Amino acid sequence: MRRGAIIIVLLLTAAGSAAAETIPLPRPRPAQAASPAAAEPAAETQPSVCRLQLTEKLAIAPSLPPIDLPGGCIAPDVVRLEAIVLKDGSHVAVTPPATLRCTMAEAIVNWVRDDVATSVRQLGSSLRVINNAASFDCRGMNNIPGAKLSEHGHANALDIGALRLTNGETVRLTDPHVARDFREEVKRTACARFSTVLGPGSDGYHEEHIHLDLMERAPGRFRFCHWDVRDPEPDGEAAAEIVPLPRPRPNFERAHAAVRGR
């Protein structure tokens, strides 16, 4: 009897071991998705060549977000041009600061540093402020509704109303009473650097300021420079002296007499 009980116990133990072997193990838990914080950071946009060149040694021009507005007003690589650093370290303020593409801002900075600041010395002073009449503005040409989008809408243009000098004098580039040699020199250097230069005599919309832009034109098309550097209008007695007198009226009686005498 005891031997039979032992055999039964052994059989039950073996059966239990076999059952244990066939019981499936629990399925492994799925790996948790990586959290956003654990994800690799997105690659940062690399600064443009212009942005690398337009350093604080040349200008105070912090970067702005790209412009993308309805109507096609799109501009990448935008800066706010606040001041230009001249070669002697002095600053020329841009008032109000101009919102421009970096390439347009760089062209303005180089023009002022290399050309305008030197030309101003003809006036017996130095440059302190550039009056920004218009920079970025999402509009048609000459503010005409329905007109082709202006280069201002691409942050690719700057209108200059006047310059202010360190002696307090305000110089309007369109003023015929400002030294002609100075205005001629500013025009020459501007037309050499920019795609478009518009001033008095161009289209009736630029009589009081100078428009500069870097408009891209088809290959083979030349720069457009139209700025009449005018002399002051004569006044008073001087004006009367150069007004031509009316042509004398013909003597009809003498003419008829001549005809009758033939």
Short mmCIF file of C-alpha atoms in Angstrom, two decimals:
data_model
loop_
_atom_site.label_atom_id
_atom_site.label_comp_id
_atom_site.label_asym_id
_atom_site.label_seq_id
_atom_site.Cartn_x
_atom_site.Cartn_y
_atom_site.Cartn_z
CA MET A 1 0.00 0.00 0.00
CA ARG A 2 2.74 2.40 0.87
CA ARG A 3 4.54 1.54 -2.37
CA GLY A 4 1.41 2.29 -4.40
CA ALA A 5 0.99 5.66 -2.70
CA ILE A 6 4.56 6.60 -3.55
CA ILE A 7 4.00 5.71 -7.20
CA ILE A 8 0.87 7.84 -7.32
CA VAL A 9 2.71 10.80 -5.79
CA LEU A 10 5.50 10.46 -8.35
CA LEU A 11 3.00 10.33 -11.23
CA LEU A 12 1.21 13.44 -9.99
CA THR A 13 4.51 15.30 -9.64
CA ALA A 14 5.55 14.40 -13.19
CA ALA A 15 2.17 15.48 -14.56
CA GLY A 16 2.45 18.82 -12.74
CA SER A 17 5.90 19.43 -14.18
CA ALA A 18 4.68 18.68 -17.71
CA ALA A 19 1.71 21.01 -17.28
CA ALA A 20 3.99 23.75 -16.03
CA GLU A 21 6.11 23.37 -19.13
CA THR A 22 3.12 23.83 -21.44
CA ILE A 23 1.66 26.91 -19.75
CA PRO A 24 2.50 29.86 -22.13
CA LEU A 25 4.53 32.67 -20.71
CA PRO A 26 2.96 36.17 -20.80
CA ARG A 27 3.58 38.13 -24.06
CA PRO A 28 6.31 40.77 -23.70
CA ARG A 29 5.05 44.30 -23.20
CA PRO A 30 5.50 46.53 -26.27
CA ALA A 31 8.26 49.06 -26.07
CA GLN A 32 6.93 52.54 -25.27
CA ALA A 33 7.21 55.12 -28.03
CA ALA A 34 9.86 57.70 -27.44
CA SER A 35 8.45 60.93 -26.04
CA PRO A 36 8.87 64.20 -28.01
CA ALA A 37 11.39 65.32 -25.45
CA ALA A 38 13.47 62.24 -26.20
CA ALA A 39 13.33 62.79 -29.97
CA GLU A 40 16.39 64.20 -31.69
CA PRO A 41 16.21 67.96 -32.11
CA ALA A 42 15.48 69.23 -35.65
CA ALA A 43 18.43 70.68 -37.49
CA GLU A 44 18.58 74.46 -37.15
CA THR A 45 18.46 76.63 -40.25
CA GLN A 46 21.96 77.69 -41.19
CA PRO A 47 22.53 81.46 -41.51
CA SER A 48 22.85 82.78 -45.06
CA VAL A 49 26.10 84.06 -46.53
CA CYS A 50 24.68 87.58 -46.28
CA ARG A 51 23.78 87.10 -42.62
CA LEU A 52 27.32 85.90 -41.88
CA GLN A 53 28.80 88.93 -43.66
CA LEU A 54 26.49 91.59 -42.19
CA THR A 55 28.10 91.61 -38.76
CA GLU A 56 27.95 94.18 -35.99
CA LYS A 57 31.17 95.66 -37.36
CA LEU A 58 29.15 96.87 -40.35
CA ALA A 59 25.62 97.43 -39.08
CA ILE A 60 23.09 96.99 -36.32
CA ALA A 61 20.69 94.70 -38.15
CA PRO A 62 19.01 91.95 -36.09
CA SER A 63 17.35 89.12 -37.99
CA LEU A 64 13.56 88.98 -38.37
CA PRO A 65 11.26 86.05 -39.26
CA PRO A 66 10.70 85.47 -42.98
CA ILE A 67 7.78 87.37 -44.54
CA ASP A 68 4.97 85.33 -46.11
CA LEU A 69 1.76 87.32 -46.58
CA PRO A 70 -1.21 87.05 -48.94
CA GLY A 71 -0.79 88.77 -52.28
CA GLY A 72 2.69 87.44 -52.96
CA CYS A 73 4.48 89.52 -50.32
CA ILE A 74 7.22 87.00 -49.62
CA ALA A 75 10.75 87.68 -48.41
CA PRO A 76 13.26 85.27 -46.87
CA ASP A 77 16.28 86.23 -44.77
CA VAL A 78 14.88 89.51 -43.42
CA VAL A 79 16.63 91.98 -41.12
CA ARG A 80 15.74 95.22 -39.34
CA LEU A 81 18.38 97.74 -40.37
CA GLU A 82 18.71 100.08 -37.40
CA ALA A 83 22.12 101.69 -37.93
CA ILE A 84 25.16 101.60 -40.19
CA VAL A 85 28.63 101.52 -38.67
CA LEU A 86 31.01 103.78 -40.59
CA LYS A 87 34.68 103.01 -41.03
CA ASP A 88 35.61 105.40 -38.21
CA GLY A 89 33.28 103.52 -35.83
CA SER A 90 30.55 106.18 -35.75
CA HIS A 91 26.95 105.12 -36.24
CA VAL A 92 24.48 106.40 -38.85
CA ALA A 93 20.94 105.75 -37.63
CA VAL A 94 18.24 104.59 -40.03
CA THR A 95 15.07 106.33 -38.84
CA PRO A 96 12.71 104.58 -38.55
CA PRO A 97 14.51 101.24 -38.81
CA ALA A 98 14.08 99.62 -42.23
CA THR A 99 12.68 96.11 -42.73
CA LEU A 100 14.67 94.69 -45.65
CA ARG A 101 15.99 91.49 -47.14
CA CYS A 102 19.51 90.91 -45.90
CA THR A 103 20.94 91.39 -49.40
CA MET A 104 19.21 94.77 -49.81
CA ALA A 105 20.32 95.87 -46.35
CA GLU A 106 23.89 94.82 -47.14
CA ALA A 107 23.83 96.85 -50.38
CA ILE A 108 22.61 99.94 -48.49
CA VAL A 109 25.27 99.47 -45.81
CA ASN A 110 28.11 99.16 -48.33
CA TRP A 111 26.85 102.14 -50.35
CA VAL A 112 26.65 104.38 -47.28
CA ARG A 113 30.00 103.26 -45.85
CA ASP A 114 31.96 103.42 -49.10
CA ASP A 115 30.28 106.25 -51.00
CA VAL A 116 27.68 108.42 -49.27
CA ALA A 117 29.66 109.08 -46.10
CA THR A 118 32.57 110.31 -48.22
CA SER A 119 30.36 112.47 -50.48
CA VAL A 120 28.74 114.18 -47.49
CA ARG A 121 32.08 115.66 -46.49
CA GLN A 122 31.71 118.02 -49.46
CA LEU A 123 28.97 119.70 -47.41
CA GLY A 124 31.34 120.46 -44.54
CA SER A 125 29.93 117.96 -42.07
CA SER A 126 29.44 114.22 -41.59
CA LEU A 127 26.49 111.86 -41.84
CA ARG A 128 24.39 111.10 -38.76
CA VAL A 129 20.91 109.93 -39.87
CA ILE A 130 19.24 108.46 -42.96
CA ASN A 131 15.52 109.16 -43.19
CA ASN A 132 13.68 105.97 -44.18
CA ALA A 133 10.62 107.09 -46.17
CA ALA A 134 9.58 103.47 -46.92
CA SER A 135 10.99 99.95 -46.69
CA PHE A 136 8.84 96.78 -46.54
CA ASP A 137 5.24 97.53 -47.52
CA CYS A 138 2.91 94.90 -49.02
CA ARG A 139 1.43 97.01 -51.84
CA GLY A 140 1.39 97.62 -55.57
CA MET A 141 3.76 99.94 -57.38
CA ASN A 142 3.32 103.60 -56.42
CA ASN A 143 0.47 102.60 -54.06
CA ILE A 144 -1.84 102.07 -57.05
CA PRO A 145 -4.54 99.40 -56.32
CA GLY A 146 -4.24 96.46 -58.70
CA ALA A 147 -0.78 97.46 -59.92
CA LYS A 148 2.10 95.01 -60.13
CA LEU A 149 3.55 94.19 -56.73
CA SER A 150 6.19 96.72 -55.73
CA GLU A 151 9.70 95.67 -54.74
CA HIS A 152 8.72 97.12 -51.37
CA GLY A 153 6.38 94.11 -51.11
CA HIS A 154 9.44 91.85 -51.30
CA ALA A 155 11.38 93.89 -48.70
CA ASN A 156 13.75 94.63 -51.57
CA ALA A 157 13.52 98.44 -51.75
CA LEU A 158 14.26 101.54 -49.70
CA ASP A 159 13.02 105.10 -50.19
CA ILE A 160 15.28 107.82 -48.81
CA GLY A 161 13.69 111.15 -47.98
CA ALA A 162 16.61 113.06 -46.49
CA LEU A 163 19.95 112.90 -44.71
CA ARG A 164 20.69 114.56 -41.39
CA LEU A 165 24.21 115.72 -40.68
CA THR A 166 26.13 116.02 -37.43
CA ASN A 167 25.87 119.84 -37.62
CA GLY A 168 22.07 119.53 -37.44
CA GLU A 169 21.46 120.31 -41.11
CA THR A 170 18.85 118.29 -43.01
CA VAL A 171 19.74 117.57 -46.64
CA ARG A 172 17.04 116.46 -49.06
CA LEU A 173 18.51 114.62 -52.03
CA THR A 174 15.77 116.04 -54.27
CA ASP A 175 16.34 119.65 -53.19
CA PRO A 176 17.76 121.67 -56.13
CA HIS A 177 19.33 124.12 -53.66
CA VAL A 178 21.65 121.42 -52.27
CA ALA A 179 25.09 121.46 -53.92
CA ARG A 180 24.71 119.98 -57.39
CA ASP A 181 28.10 118.22 -57.35
CA PHE A 182 27.07 116.39 -54.19
CA ARG A 183 23.74 115.25 -55.65
CA GLU A 184 25.39 114.19 -58.89
CA GLU A 185 27.89 112.07 -56.96
CA VAL A 186 25.19 110.41 -54.85
CA LYS A 187 23.21 109.63 -58.01
CA ARG A 188 26.26 108.18 -59.80
CA THR A 189 27.18 105.82 -56.97
CA ALA A 190 23.56 104.76 -56.37
CA CYS A 191 23.04 103.93 -60.04
CA ALA A 192 26.21 101.82 -60.00
CA ARG A 193 25.04 99.68 -57.06
CA PHE A 194 21.26 99.28 -57.40
CA SER A 195 19.04 97.79 -60.11
CA THR A 196 16.56 100.65 -59.97
CA VAL A 197 17.04 104.29 -58.97
CA LEU A 198 14.05 106.65 -59.25
CA GLY A 199 13.94 110.33 -58.39
CA PRO A 200 12.53 113.61 -59.71
CA GLY A 201 11.48 113.36 -63.35
CA SER A 202 11.06 109.57 -63.32
CA ASP A 203 7.31 109.05 -63.12
CA GLY A 204 5.75 111.77 -61.02
CA TYR A 205 5.72 109.64 -57.87
CA HIS A 206 9.32 110.28 -56.78
CA GLU A 207 9.61 114.05 -56.75
CA GLU A 208 10.28 114.23 -53.01
CA HIS A 209 12.39 111.12 -52.37
CA ILE A 210 14.81 108.67 -53.97
CA HIS A 211 13.77 105.04 -54.55
CA LEU A 212 16.43 102.29 -54.55
CA ASP A 213 15.88 98.57 -55.15
CA LEU A 214 17.56 95.35 -56.26
CA MET A 215 14.86 94.15 -58.65
CA GLU A 216 15.90 91.07 -60.61
CA ARG A 217 15.54 91.62 -64.35
CA ALA A 218 15.79 89.24 -67.27
CA PRO A 219 19.31 88.62 -68.63
CA GLY A 220 20.39 91.39 -70.96
CA ARG A 221 18.19 94.04 -69.38
CA PHE A 222 20.09 96.98 -68.01
CA ARG A 223 19.79 98.87 -64.75
CA PHE A 224 17.12 101.56 -64.65
CA CYS A 225 18.39 104.93 -63.39
CA HIS A 226 16.11 107.95 -63.79
CA TRP A 227 16.79 110.87 -61.48
CA ASP A 228 16.93 114.42 -62.80
CA VAL A 229 19.45 116.43 -60.78
CA ARG A 230 17.80 119.81 -61.16
CA ASP A 231 18.96 123.38 -60.73
CA PRO A 232 16.95 125.90 -58.69
CA GLU A 233 14.12 127.63 -60.49
CA PRO A 234 14.95 131.28 -61.23
CA ASP A 235 12.88 133.82 -59.32
CA GLY A 236 12.01 137.50 -59.34
CA GLU A 237 13.69 139.80 -61.83
CA ALA A 238 16.11 137.08 -62.93
CA ALA A 239 13.16 134.97 -64.09
CA ALA A 240 11.66 137.92 -65.96
CA GLU A 241 14.92 138.52 -67.79
CA ILE A 242 14.99 135.05 -69.34
CA VAL A 243 11.29 134.83 -70.26
CA PRO A 244 11.23 135.26 -74.03
CA LEU A 245 9.13 138.13 -75.38
CA PRO A 246 6.22 137.23 -77.65
CA ARG A 247 6.98 137.23 -81.36
CA PRO A 248 5.81 140.47 -83.08
CA ARG A 249 2.46 140.30 -84.80
CA PRO A 250 2.69 140.51 -88.58
CA ASN A 251 1.71 143.85 -90.23
CA PHE A 252 -1.25 142.74 -92.34
CA GLU A 253 -1.79 146.20 -93.87
CA ARG A 254 1.77 146.28 -95.23
CA ALA A 255 1.39 142.72 -96.52
CA HIS A 256 -1.82 143.60 -98.39
CA ALA A 257 -0.20 146.69 -99.84
CA ALA A 258 2.67 144.60 -101.11
CA VAL A 259 0.27 142.19 -102.72
CA ARG A 260 -1.64 145.01 -104.44
CA GLY A 261 1.57 146.53 -105.76
CA ARG A 262 2.53 143.30 -107.66
#
